[in-house]
Amino acid sequence: MLASSLRFKKPALFNPVLYVARFYSHLPLSVPIKLPNGIVYEQPTGLFINNEFVPSRQSKTFEVISPSTEEEITHVYEAREDDVDIAVEAAKKAFNSTWKTADPAERGKVLYKLANLIEKNAETLAGIESLDNGKSLFCARGDVALSANYIRSCAGWADKIYGRLIETGSSHFSYSRREPLGVCGQIIPWNFPLLMWSWKIGPALATGNTIVLKPAEATPLSALYVSQLVKEAGIPAGVVNILPGYGKIVGERISRHPNIKKIAFTGSTATGRHIMKAAAESNLKKVTLELGGKSPNIVFADADIEKAVSNIIMGIFYNSGEVCCAGSRVYVQDTVYDKVVQAFKESSEKLKVGNPFDESTFQGAQTSQVQLEKILSYVDIGKKEGAKLVTGGERIGEKGFFIKPTIFADVKEDMRIVKEEIFGPIVTVSKFSTVDELIEMANDSEYGLAAGIHTIDINKAIDVSNRLTAGTVWINTYNDFHQNVPFGGFNQSGIGREMGAEALDNYTQVKAVRIKIDPKQV
Amino acid sequence: MTELPEFHELTLPNGFSYKQPTGLFINNKFVPSIKKETIDTIDPSNGEKICSVYAASEEDVDVAVKAAKDAFKTTWRHTSGSDRGRLLVKLSELCERDTDKLAAIEAIDSGKPFEQNAKGDIGELYNVLRYYGGWADKVHGQTIPVDDNKLAYTVHEPYGVCGQIIPWNYPLCMLSWKIGPALAAGNTIVLKSAEQTPLSALYLCNLVVEAGFPAGVVNIISGLGPVAGSALSTHPLVSKIAFTGSTAVGQIIQKAASSNMKAVTLETGGKSPLVIFEDANLEQAVKWAAFGIFFNSGQVCTSNSRVLIQEPIYMKFIEKLKECIDSDYKQGLPFGDDTVMVGPQVSKQQQDRILKYIEIGKKEGAKVFTGGYKVTDDEVLAKGYFVKPTIFYDVTPEMTIFKEEIFGPVVSCIPFKTEEEAIELANDTLYGLAAALFSKDITRAHKVARELEAGMVWINSSNDSDFRVPFGGVKMSGIGRELGEYGLTNYTQTKAYHVNLGWDL
């Protein structure tokens, strides 16, 4: 293989001064890493193609930073267009030779093994996730458990991808089959690196597709680590290929690759739009998108205020607010508005923010400097627009990307902090009096990912949930996922659904077969 | 009244030594039966006793049912589908790990050739358990749009305690077909194994414990049909009964179930036709026909015991079928020779019954092409319950061997002229379990398949079941479907919810 022989070739123009951060031809394919919780493990650094870790063709690397210390964790190899081509070729070959034709139950069997291996390595994976993303161990452990559960659920689906027999009278025999698409390109974000990996690969593999997946450049480590488990579980070479790299290069090539039949992306709405266009211009790839949100979280006067407040907190500060469905717009009925804002403020100020590896930490670091700055800029915007800063609004310390949980009250619906996705621990609290008024405010968004309702009145809960424009509605709970419940957005929050039986539709195409049985009948 | 040790130390002919539990498996423990009654289990390949195990009385059934009821109330109905699934998948993994052990026990107790038959059953066992493990968190209801004033939805609830009675021809496979969907759907179980073949199910109970099932979820008892089976079928706390076995017993069970309106699933007898058209790939038709009647010594409810052959190829087929028996269906002991395909019948009673049918066939004027007798020419095999694979030809629809289920390696061959005649002959039976047909003509194949009265139709194969595809009969071959997604429907009852959102009276 060309890729591996290049590893030993020093580029002629190698200049350590100029290229030190981006150009390590000698980066080993795995490096030992000691996690702050004491676990020592070997971190793969190569691209994962054909069940092997290989250097990128151009031997470029990029650095991975720990957001809680701003220190370098390691470098990993950076994929470029030529690496994408190699990975797609490997995936295509695997699709045609082994994966598509295998007994579906066999696919299930290896996915069950993969789920078990994720659980076996749970503490290491949670540690990697905390180190790389900055999220608290509390959050990271939840991600690992959800990932294992989801892969296990997909394992069960593998041999249950049924078509239908369509009764059309005795003259014909008609049936449908649900066939895999082929090579799927998948691009995942940095807020839930492992969990999004599982949401992507689970249904794609269960339905018989092969994969070229790009993890986010900010958080490539867990996807590389689990690649070892992919191999150990017995998933054949070429079925899962992982390419760390940048969106503009690797993401772009994946989106436009002529041999990729489907692209799935989770990330910003702007990038989602770009990917959809690229898919259209290249080969009309099937597209699934799970994008941004500005989800309303609604508290009615009759709600249990204490519980509602803890759900609002889970809704916006869980995972440091870096959640696409974060309940970033809180709507409180006027008669309890002041009471709720006060309780919310008090509870938020008690949240422990800091070292993700501290067992008592609730909120860790934001994932990058860029995010930190973006969030702080929105704090300024909010102040300028005249919103009342109830609490937070500033960075904590000087090392690590930590931000205080931030609440803005007395906001107007046309303020940018109410309209735009901030993707951080920053929330606005609006006031409403009637249900009709609320529905208008809540639905006045280009997004439609999720919504929350807090009330003891079952009729109101269901009536409001029916009227909300959102792919997920949580009632008396929030950010409460289950592997069998579909997730995805209305409006500009996305196309398609992840998890549940619905996710399988994203990765299958229907073939209808119609056989004429009786030539005498028309 | 006999005291048995908790385990028998057994060494099987292939050298495998193990501890055979003897008790009733209730609440995750092996316990003696209350009255200390026992049954002997016999090695059908030589007629010798293997060992005795405790047999359940009505009182024992009551204890087991109450254990299952408690487990349902306290643990199992609160166990999430995902967790139930994990336990089933774990059990599947343990069965796969213990393939050789389970296969050896199955071979000694039922007479199945170890290499060519028993091992395959274990594959079926763990595949079915894994498959239903996958379903456990996917048993979903529906929401039904009615109008703005109503939220309507359904939940597929488990029944509670399910009684399950399984036969001796596929002890572990039938166990998996029964417990897999029942547990996935959230029921608890009291399962009675067949009195001829209690051993493998008891051994599997060790794995149920090892997998981590809560006590009382799976209860397995050995015992006699008229005693333990009857007690299960009439027990007021059993909400559902599932039975695989003869049509006659199925009728008794259905009647008994009416006592408290138990839901009933029955998978009963068959007299399944295999129709061979002259355009068929004869080579393949012969091989599948042989497989469909001689595999497992013909002790298969779906066996193609009636082969209908289009006239031009009638005698040619029969000659080739005999050649196939001679070359591919070697008869012998379950252990020691990996090429043996046909073992003994499961019991003396079955052997006698089959031989009786052979005599009736001869008397009624059917002609024997090959076989037709019990094996006496081999000193070793003569001790066991072996019947020579038998082909009858020139069988007519009035004959007993055309009508009644023999459940042995005995096939009746009947000629036909036209498609219509074939369909009429095929459907001329009380049963409707399976049917098979061979034709290269895709139009004819589908057309005829539609006309066949059967729960399963194989086109260009026979007895080619798969755990993902439903299995069950029409007419007197049964009620309900096992396997596939359909299998789950036997073990759930639908509850409809109406939520009034604002329709004030």
Short mmCIF file of N, CA, C and O in Angstrom, two decimals, chain B residues 40-129:
data_model
loop_
_atom_site.label_atom_id
_atom_site.label_comp_id
_atom_site.label_asym_id
_atom_site.label_seq_id
_atom_site.Cartn_x
_atom_site.Cartn_y
_atom_site.Cartn_z
N ASP B 40 -38.10 -41.98 33.68
CA ASP B 40 -36.84 -42.48 33.12
C ASP B 40 -36.69 -41.93 31.71
O ASP B 40 -37.67 -41.86 30.97
N THR B 41 -35.49 -41.56 31.37
CA THR B 41 -35.28 -41.19 29.98
C THR B 41 -34.34 -42.19 29.33
O THR B 41 -33.38 -42.66 29.95
N ILE B 42 -34.70 -42.55 28.11
CA ILE B 42 -34.08 -43.70 27.42
C ILE B 42 -33.23 -43.22 26.26
O ILE B 42 -33.59 -42.26 25.58
N ASP B 43 -32.10 -43.87 26.05
CA ASP B 43 -31.27 -43.63 24.87
C ASP B 43 -31.88 -44.41 23.70
O ASP B 43 -31.83 -45.64 23.69
N PRO B 44 -32.49 -43.73 22.74
CA PRO B 44 -33.22 -44.45 21.69
C PRO B 44 -32.32 -45.21 20.74
O PRO B 44 -32.81 -46.03 19.97
N SER B 45 -31.02 -44.96 20.81
CA SER B 45 -30.14 -45.69 19.89
C SER B 45 -29.82 -47.09 20.41
O SER B 45 -29.33 -47.92 19.66
N ASN B 46 -30.12 -47.36 21.70
CA ASN B 46 -29.88 -48.73 22.20
C ASN B 46 -30.94 -49.20 23.20
O ASN B 46 -30.84 -50.31 23.74
N GLY B 47 -31.92 -48.37 23.48
CA GLY B 47 -33.00 -48.78 24.36
C GLY B 47 -32.62 -48.79 25.83
O GLY B 47 -33.42 -49.20 26.68
N GLU B 48 -31.41 -48.32 26.16
CA GLU B 48 -31.01 -48.34 27.57
C GLU B 48 -31.40 -47.04 28.27
O GLU B 48 -31.44 -45.98 27.67
N LYS B 49 -31.62 -47.19 29.58
CA LYS B 49 -31.97 -46.02 30.37
C LYS B 49 -30.75 -45.11 30.53
O LYS B 49 -29.65 -45.59 30.82
N ILE B 50 -30.94 -43.81 30.34
CA ILE B 50 -29.84 -42.87 30.58
C ILE B 50 -29.83 -42.48 32.06
O ILE B 50 -28.83 -42.59 32.74
N CYS B 51 -30.97 -42.05 32.52
CA CYS B 51 -31.09 -41.67 33.93
C CYS B 51 -32.56 -41.34 34.23
O CYS B 51 -33.39 -41.39 33.33
N SER B 52 -32.83 -41.02 35.49
CA SER B 52 -34.17 -40.56 35.86
C SER B 52 -34.11 -39.10 36.24
O SER B 52 -33.09 -38.61 36.72
N VAL B 53 -35.22 -38.43 36.01
CA VAL B 53 -35.33 -37.05 36.47
C VAL B 53 -36.67 -36.91 37.19
O VAL B 53 -37.58 -37.73 37.00
N TYR B 54 -36.78 -35.88 37.99
CA TYR B 54 -38.04 -35.64 38.70
C TYR B 54 -39.13 -35.22 37.73
O TYR B 54 -38.88 -34.47 36.78
N ALA B 55 -40.33 -35.70 37.99
CA ALA B 55 -41.47 -35.36 37.15
C ALA B 55 -42.46 -34.52 37.96
O ALA B 55 -42.74 -34.82 39.12
N ALA B 56 -42.96 -33.47 37.32
CA ALA B 56 -43.85 -32.54 38.02
C ALA B 56 -45.25 -33.11 38.15
O ALA B 56 -45.77 -33.73 37.23
N SER B 57 -45.83 -32.89 39.31
CA SER B 57 -47.23 -33.21 39.52
C SER B 57 -48.02 -31.90 39.41
O SER B 57 -47.44 -30.83 39.22
N GLU B 58 -49.32 -32.01 39.61
CA GLU B 58 -50.15 -30.82 39.57
C GLU B 58 -49.69 -29.78 40.62
O GLU B 58 -49.65 -28.59 40.36
N GLU B 59 -49.28 -30.29 41.81
CA GLU B 59 -48.83 -29.39 42.88
C GLU B 59 -47.56 -28.66 42.47
O GLU B 59 -47.37 -27.49 42.77
N ASP B 60 -46.65 -29.38 41.79
CA ASP B 60 -45.40 -28.75 41.36
C ASP B 60 -45.69 -27.66 40.33
O ASP B 60 -45.06 -26.60 40.34
N VAL B 61 -46.61 -27.95 39.43
CA VAL B 61 -46.98 -26.95 38.43
C VAL B 61 -47.48 -25.70 39.13
O VAL B 61 -47.13 -24.58 38.77
N ASP B 62 -48.27 -25.91 40.16
CA ASP B 62 -48.81 -24.78 40.90
C ASP B 62 -47.68 -23.93 41.51
O ASP B 62 -47.71 -22.70 41.44
N VAL B 63 -46.70 -24.61 42.08
CA VAL B 63 -45.56 -23.89 42.67
C VAL B 63 -44.83 -23.10 41.58
O VAL B 63 -44.50 -21.92 41.75
N ALA B 64 -44.60 -23.74 40.45
CA ALA B 64 -43.87 -23.09 39.35
C ALA B 64 -44.65 -21.90 38.81
O ALA B 64 -44.08 -20.83 38.55
N VAL B 65 -45.94 -22.07 38.65
CA VAL B 65 -46.77 -20.98 38.11
C VAL B 65 -46.75 -19.79 39.08
O VAL B 65 -46.63 -18.64 38.66
N LYS B 66 -46.83 -20.10 40.38
CA LYS B 66 -46.81 -19.00 41.35
C LYS B 66 -45.46 -18.28 41.34
O LYS B 66 -45.40 -17.05 41.48
N ALA B 67 -44.40 -19.04 41.17
CA ALA B 67 -43.07 -18.42 41.08
C ALA B 67 -43.02 -17.49 39.86
O ALA B 67 -42.51 -16.36 39.93
N ALA B 68 -43.58 -17.97 38.75
CA ALA B 68 -43.58 -17.16 37.52
C ALA B 68 -44.44 -15.92 37.69
O ALA B 68 -44.10 -14.84 37.22
N LYS B 69 -45.54 -16.09 38.38
CA LYS B 69 -46.45 -14.95 38.60
C LYS B 69 -45.77 -13.89 39.47
O LYS B 69 -45.82 -12.69 39.17
N ASP B 70 -45.11 -14.36 40.53
CA ASP B 70 -44.38 -13.43 41.41
C ASP B 70 -43.31 -12.68 40.63
O ASP B 70 -43.15 -11.47 40.77
N ALA B 71 -42.56 -13.45 39.84
CA ALA B 71 -41.47 -12.82 39.08
C ALA B 71 -42.02 -11.80 38.10
O ALA B 71 -41.45 -10.73 37.91
N PHE B 72 -43.15 -12.14 37.51
CA PHE B 72 -43.76 -11.19 36.56
C PHE B 72 -44.11 -9.89 37.27
O PHE B 72 -43.82 -8.81 36.80
N LYS B 73 -44.73 -10.05 38.44
CA LYS B 73 -45.18 -8.86 39.16
C LYS B 73 -44.04 -8.05 39.73
O LYS B 73 -44.07 -6.83 39.70
N THR B 74 -43.04 -8.75 40.28
CA THR B 74 -42.03 -8.02 41.04
C THR B 74 -40.85 -7.56 40.18
O THR B 74 -40.36 -6.46 40.36
N THR B 75 -40.40 -8.40 39.27
CA THR B 75 -39.20 -7.99 38.53
C THR B 75 -39.43 -7.81 37.03
O THR B 75 -39.10 -6.78 36.46
N TRP B 76 -40.01 -8.82 36.40
CA TRP B 76 -39.90 -8.88 34.94
C TRP B 76 -40.69 -7.78 34.23
O TRP B 76 -40.24 -7.22 33.25
N ARG B 77 -41.89 -7.47 34.76
CA ARG B 77 -42.66 -6.45 34.05
C ARG B 77 -42.06 -5.06 34.25
O ARG B 77 -42.42 -4.12 33.55
N HIS B 78 -41.14 -4.94 35.19
CA HIS B 78 -40.47 -3.66 35.38
C HIS B 78 -39.09 -3.65 34.72
O HIS B 78 -38.34 -2.69 34.85
N THR B 79 -38.74 -4.76 34.09
CA THR B 79 -37.44 -4.82 33.42
C THR B 79 -37.62 -4.26 32.01
O THR B 79 -38.51 -4.67 31.29
N SER B 80 -36.76 -3.32 31.64
CA SER B 80 -36.95 -2.67 30.34
C SER B 80 -36.70 -3.64 29.20
O SER B 80 -36.00 -4.65 29.36
N GLY B 81 -37.27 -3.34 28.07
CA GLY B 81 -37.05 -4.17 26.88
C GLY B 81 -35.57 -4.30 26.57
O GLY B 81 -35.09 -5.38 26.20
N SER B 82 -34.83 -3.22 26.72
CA SER B 82 -33.40 -3.27 26.43
C SER B 82 -32.71 -4.28 27.35
O SER B 82 -31.86 -5.05 26.91
N ASP B 83 -33.09 -4.27 28.62
CA ASP B 83 -32.46 -5.21 29.56
C ASP B 83 -32.90 -6.65 29.30
O ASP B 83 -32.10 -7.58 29.40
N ARG B 84 -34.17 -6.83 28.95
CA ARG B 84 -34.61 -8.18 28.59
C ARG B 84 -33.83 -8.68 27.38
O ARG B 84 -33.40 -9.83 27.32
N GLY B 85 -33.64 -7.78 26.44
CA GLY B 85 -32.90 -8.13 25.23
C GLY B 85 -31.47 -8.52 25.55
O GLY B 85 -30.95 -9.51 25.02
N ARG B 86 -30.85 -7.78 26.45
CA ARG B 86 -29.47 -8.09 26.81
C ARG B 86 -29.37 -9.48 27.40
O ARG B 86 -28.43 -10.23 27.13
N LEU B 87 -30.34 -9.84 28.25
CA LEU B 87 -30.31 -11.17 28.87
C LEU B 87 -30.48 -12.26 27.82
O LEU B 87 -29.79 -13.28 27.85
N LEU B 88 -31.37 -12.04 26.87
CA LEU B 88 -31.57 -13.05 25.83
C LEU B 88 -30.33 -13.19 24.95
O LEU B 88 -29.94 -14.31 24.58
N VAL B 89 -29.71 -12.06 24.63
CA VAL B 89 -28.50 -12.13 23.80
C VAL B 89 -27.38 -12.82 24.58
O VAL B 89 -26.63 -13.63 24.03
N LYS B 90 -27.33 -12.55 25.86
CA LYS B 90 -26.32 -13.20 26.71
C LYS B 90 -26.57 -14.72 26.73
O LYS B 90 -25.63 -15.52 26.58
N LEU B 91 -27.83 -15.10 26.90
CA LEU B 91 -28.15 -16.53 26.90
C LEU B 91 -27.76 -17.16 25.56
O LEU B 91 -27.23 -18.27 25.51
N SER B 92 -28.00 -16.42 24.49
CA SER B 92 -27.62 -16.90 23.17
C SER B 92 -26.11 -17.13 23.10
O SER B 92 -25.64 -18.16 22.60
N GLU B 93 -25.35 -16.19 23.62
CA GLU B 93 -23.88 -16.32 23.60
C GLU B 93 -23.43 -17.54 24.40
O GLU B 93 -22.52 -18.26 23.99
N LEU B 94 -24.08 -17.78 25.53
CA LEU B 94 -23.70 -18.93 26.36
C LEU B 94 -24.05 -20.24 25.64
O LEU B 94 -23.31 -21.22 25.72
N CYS B 95 -25.18 -20.27 24.96
CA CYS B 95 -25.56 -21.48 24.21
C CYS B 95 -24.56 -21.73 23.09
O CYS B 95 -24.17 -22.87 22.82
N GLU B 96 -24.12 -20.66 22.43
CA GLU B 96 -23.15 -20.82 21.36
C GLU B 96 -21.84 -21.35 21.93
O GLU B 96 -21.23 -22.25 21.37
N ARG B 97 -21.45 -20.80 23.07
CA ARG B 97 -20.22 -21.26 23.73
C ARG B 97 -20.32 -22.76 24.04
O ARG B 97 -19.37 -23.51 23.87
N ASP B 98 -21.48 -23.20 24.48
CA ASP B 98 -21.67 -24.60 24.91
C ASP B 98 -22.26 -25.49 23.82
O ASP B 98 -22.86 -26.51 24.12
N THR B 99 -22.06 -25.10 22.58
CA THR B 99 -22.66 -25.84 21.46
C THR B 99 -22.41 -27.34 21.56
O THR B 99 -23.35 -28.15 21.48
N ASP B 100 -21.17 -27.73 21.75
CA ASP B 100 -20.86 -29.16 21.72
C ASP B 100 -21.51 -29.92 22.88
O ASP B 100 -21.97 -31.05 22.71
N LYS B 101 -21.54 -29.28 24.04
CA LYS B 101 -22.15 -29.94 25.21
C LYS B 101 -23.65 -30.14 24.97
O LYS B 101 -24.19 -31.22 25.16
N LEU B 102 -24.30 -29.05 24.58
CA LEU B 102 -25.74 -29.12 24.37
C LEU B 102 -26.09 -30.11 23.27
O LEU B 102 -27.05 -30.87 23.38
N ALA B 103 -25.27 -30.11 22.21
CA ALA B 103 -25.53 -31.02 21.09
C ALA B 103 -25.38 -32.47 21.53
O ALA B 103 -26.14 -33.35 21.13
N ALA B 104 -24.40 -32.73 22.38
CA ALA B 104 -24.18 -34.11 22.83
C ALA B 104 -25.36 -34.59 23.67
O ALA B 104 -25.82 -35.73 23.54
N ILE B 105 -25.86 -33.69 24.54
CA ILE B 105 -27.00 -34.09 25.38
C ILE B 105 -28.23 -34.33 24.50
O ILE B 105 -28.98 -35.29 24.68
N GLU B 106 -28.39 -33.45 23.51
CA GLU B 106 -29.52 -33.60 22.59
C GLU B 106 -29.41 -34.93 21.83
O GLU B 106 -30.40 -35.63 21.64
N ALA B 107 -28.20 -35.28 21.43
CA ALA B 107 -27.99 -36.50 20.65
C ALA B 107 -28.29 -37.75 21.47
O ALA B 107 -28.94 -38.68 20.99
N ILE B 108 -27.83 -37.77 22.71
CA ILE B 108 -28.04 -38.98 23.51
C ILE B 108 -29.51 -39.15 23.85
O ILE B 108 -30.05 -40.24 23.86
N ASP B 109 -30.19 -38.03 24.10
CA ASP B 109 -31.55 -38.12 24.62
C ASP B 109 -32.59 -38.32 23.52
O ASP B 109 -33.59 -39.00 23.72
N SER B 110 -32.34 -37.72 22.35
CA SER B 110 -33.35 -37.81 21.30
C SER B 110 -32.90 -38.70 20.15
O SER B 110 -33.70 -39.01 19.27
N GLY B 111 -31.62 -39.10 20.13
CA GLY B 111 -31.15 -39.98 19.06
C GLY B 111 -30.67 -39.25 17.83
O GLY B 111 -30.37 -39.85 16.80
N LYS B 112 -30.60 -37.93 17.89
CA LYS B 112 -30.14 -37.16 16.72
C LYS B 112 -28.66 -37.40 16.47
O LYS B 112 -27.87 -37.32 17.41
N PRO B 113 -28.27 -37.66 15.22
CA PRO B 113 -26.83 -37.76 14.92
C PRO B 113 -26.11 -36.48 15.35
O PRO B 113 -26.53 -35.38 14.97
N PHE B 114 -25.09 -36.65 16.17
CA PHE B 114 -24.41 -35.52 16.80
C PHE B 114 -23.92 -34.50 15.76
O PHE B 114 -24.23 -33.32 15.85
N GLU B 115 -23.17 -34.97 14.79
CA GLU B 115 -22.50 -34.05 13.88
C GLU B 115 -23.48 -33.45 12.85
O GLU B 115 -23.50 -32.25 12.62
N GLN B 116 -24.29 -34.30 12.24
CA GLN B 116 -25.10 -33.87 11.11
C GLN B 116 -26.45 -33.26 11.51
O GLN B 116 -27.14 -32.71 10.68
N ASN B 117 -26.82 -33.42 12.77
CA ASN B 117 -28.15 -32.98 13.14
C ASN B 117 -28.16 -32.17 14.44
O ASN B 117 -28.53 -31.00 14.43
N ALA B 118 -27.67 -32.76 15.53
CA ALA B 118 -27.81 -32.11 16.84
C ALA B 118 -27.11 -30.76 16.88
O ALA B 118 -27.63 -29.79 17.43
N LYS B 119 -25.93 -30.68 16.26
CA LYS B 119 -25.20 -29.41 16.28
C LYS B 119 -25.98 -28.30 15.58
O LYS B 119 -25.96 -27.14 16.01
N GLY B 120 -26.63 -28.67 14.51
CA GLY B 120 -27.44 -27.69 13.78
C GLY B 120 -28.57 -27.15 14.64
O GLY B 120 -28.91 -25.97 14.57
N ASP B 121 -29.12 -28.01 15.47
CA ASP B 121 -30.18 -27.56 16.38
C ASP B 121 -29.67 -26.50 17.34
O ASP B 121 -30.40 -25.58 17.69
N ILE B 122 -28.45 -26.65 17.77
CA ILE B 122 -27.92 -25.66 18.72
C ILE B 122 -27.73 -24.33 18.01
O ILE B 122 -27.97 -23.26 18.59
N GLY B 123 -27.32 -24.39 16.74
CA GLY B 123 -27.23 -23.15 15.96
C GLY B 123 -28.58 -22.45 15.89
O GLY B 123 -28.69 -21.25 16.10
N GLU B 124 -29.61 -23.22 15.64
CA GLU B 124 -30.96 -22.67 15.61
C GLU B 124 -31.32 -22.07 16.97
O GLU B 124 -31.87 -20.97 17.07
N LEU B 125 -30.99 -22.81 18.01
CA LEU B 125 -31.27 -22.35 19.38
C LEU B 125 -30.68 -20.96 19.63
O LEU B 125 -31.38 -20.04 20.05
N TYR B 126 -29.38 -20.80 19.38
CA TYR B 126 -28.80 -19.51 19.74
C TYR B 126 -29.16 -18.41 18.74
O TYR B 126 -29.24 -17.24 19.12
N ASN B 127 -29.41 -18.78 17.50
CA ASN B 127 -29.86 -17.75 16.55
C ASN B 127 -31.23 -17.19 16.92
O ASN B 127 -31.47 -16.00 16.84
N VAL B 128 -32.12 -18.10 17.31
CA VAL B 128 -33.47 -17.66 17.68
C VAL B 128 -33.42 -16.78 18.92
O VAL B 128 -34.06 -15.73 18.99
N LEU B 129 -32.61 -17.19 19.91
CA LEU B 129 -32.53 -16.39 21.14
C LEU B 129 -31.95 -15.01 20.85
O LEU B 129 -32.42 -14.00 21.36
#
